[in-house]
Amino acid sequence: MPNLLVIDDDRTILTFAERCLAPIADVTTASSAEAGLQELRKGDFDAVLLDIQLPDQNGLAVYCEIRDHDRRIPVIFMTIEAASGTAIEAMQLGAFDYIAKPLSAEPLRDLVERAIEQRQISSVPVAISADESDEQSNGELFIGRSPAMLSVFKSIGKVSKQNVPILVRGESGTGKELVARALYQYSHRSDETFLAVNCAALPDNLLESELFGHEKGAFTGAESRRIGKFEQCNGGTLFLDEIGDMAPSVQAKVLRVLQEQRFERVGGNKELTTDVRIIAATNRPLEQMVDDGDYREDLLYRLNGVTIELPPLRERLSDVPALIHFFLVQAKQEFNKPDLEGLSPEAVDLLTQYQWPGNVRQLRAVIRRAVLDAVMPVITAEGFPSEIRRVASPEGQSSATDQGGGDAGSTLQPGRALPDLVSRLLKEKSTSLYSEAMEYMERFVIAEVLRHTDGNQSQAAEILGITRGKLRDRINSYNITLKADVQVDAVD
């Protein structure tokens, strides 16, 4: 049975802890800091319950001594002032958790059980270490050894020194800017300027000014001349991200730069020349946009001198462990977690089975948050978001879409639809009810807002408080048809 040490000068607390926790642990008690530390050195404990105010020593000082003795022991602070600065300071030092007095049996038992479980997991050798590798110390940023990524590396090697426009295609979050930076790094222009512009992040008039610059008085607010990116980047490389979001008027001016390396500032009449290599990136179907009249065909052909397709993370899951290690080391250093050892085997299994709809960007965010929240040397599956813990395999993810997505998508109406969906999933003993219900609600809300705006995506994105790119992704994911009346097609 696990061993628990309880240090508190209140005898009623010690008695309560002994009776409450006896079914789950062998409880040793101490009524002072000195006595508690003596017990700690004599025994082998799986967790410690520590009063933050002791008669002979401050609880925070005792915690530091416990950490020096064994940093793997989870320490739970007990305090009357649960919302005080002292409790906050305890968590900043790395305490497992704290619980407010007076103690309640069930919350105390649940917390101690979690702490003991973490102690046991932390004793297992890590599956992925948080120690820095030789590659990382040399600044290696592009991670991947899967066949799909080796193909990308080969393409970069073949075209990096060629002075041709390059179009990088791939889903959001796959690392298109990393490809652009690698092309720049291995090009003849590596000693010159590299600049990046996100075409989706700026309104059309500001994007034109950002790229080409403007003269004083060209428009309201133009109080002085501005030098645009094409001038700043003369001799270097310009990365145009989200090229599919560029307005037609800007498309025409970019086409001229590609053809002639000439342009004019906004509000100016002087023709300027530049020598810029353009690398563009998009996650949008440009060919379909050309057919729909939303994108210039001649610009697509100019940008598409060479295309590099970047695979989504779900198609190269064998690269996930290397990516985990890279992001783990980064986050350990950034958040100053010197005691962090790595991820447990179960945690790694979970991450290597997940399908990562947000690709590498999502994986990085998950690792950073897990490291930020970690209070134990080993990160376990409990440190990950619920959607990752809940959907641990490709089969689980596809069933969530097939079971919840199809019916919800075909009805997609208020009233009894959501309760009926929940009832059906309960009968089917679904293990992903929450995600399916939330997906239904998101589809319904997006469809209703699009109906309200008559299909105007810019207005809908503003109302929803999301970007146009994210709205387009949801429209495609949920099979929303933008006709006279917005429809949501059933998912087969």
Tab-separated table of C-alpha atoms in Angstrom, residues 446-461 463 471 475 480-487:
chain	number	residue	atom	x	y	z
A	446	ILE	CA	-21.674	28.735	-38.081
A	447	ALA	CA	-24.499	27.805	-40.464
A	448	GLU	CA	-26.939	30.150	-38.734
A	449	VAL	CA	-24.494	33.084	-38.814
A	450	LEU	CA	-23.808	32.462	-42.514
A	451	ARG	CA	-27.545	32.465	-43.187
A	452	HIS	CA	-27.787	35.752	-41.289
A	453	THR	CA	-25.068	37.310	-43.470
A	454	ASP	CA	-26.409	35.751	-46.711
A	455	GLY	CA	-23.199	33.791	-47.063
A	456	ASN	CA	-20.855	36.773	-46.582
A	457	GLN	CA	-17.832	35.108	-44.983
A	458	SER	CA	-16.099	38.324	-43.914
A	459	GLN	CA	-19.172	39.494	-41.970
A	460	ALA	CA	-19.712	36.006	-40.538
A	461	ALA	CA	-16.099	35.758	-39.351
A	463	ILE	CA	-19.641	38.141	-35.866
A	471	LEU	CA	-14.179	30.026	-40.987
A	475	ILE	CA	-17.078	25.451	-43.895
A	480	ILE	CA	-21.525	23.810	-45.574
A	481	THR	CA	-22.762	24.843	-49.028
A	482	LEU	CA	-22.849	28.587	-49.693
A	483	LYS	CA	-25.869	28.931	-51.959
A	484	ALA	CA	-28.825	31.290	-51.827
A	485	ASP	CA	-29.780	29.438	-48.676
A	486	VAL	CA	-26.872	28.106	-46.627
A	487	GLN	CA	-27.045	24.323	-46.370
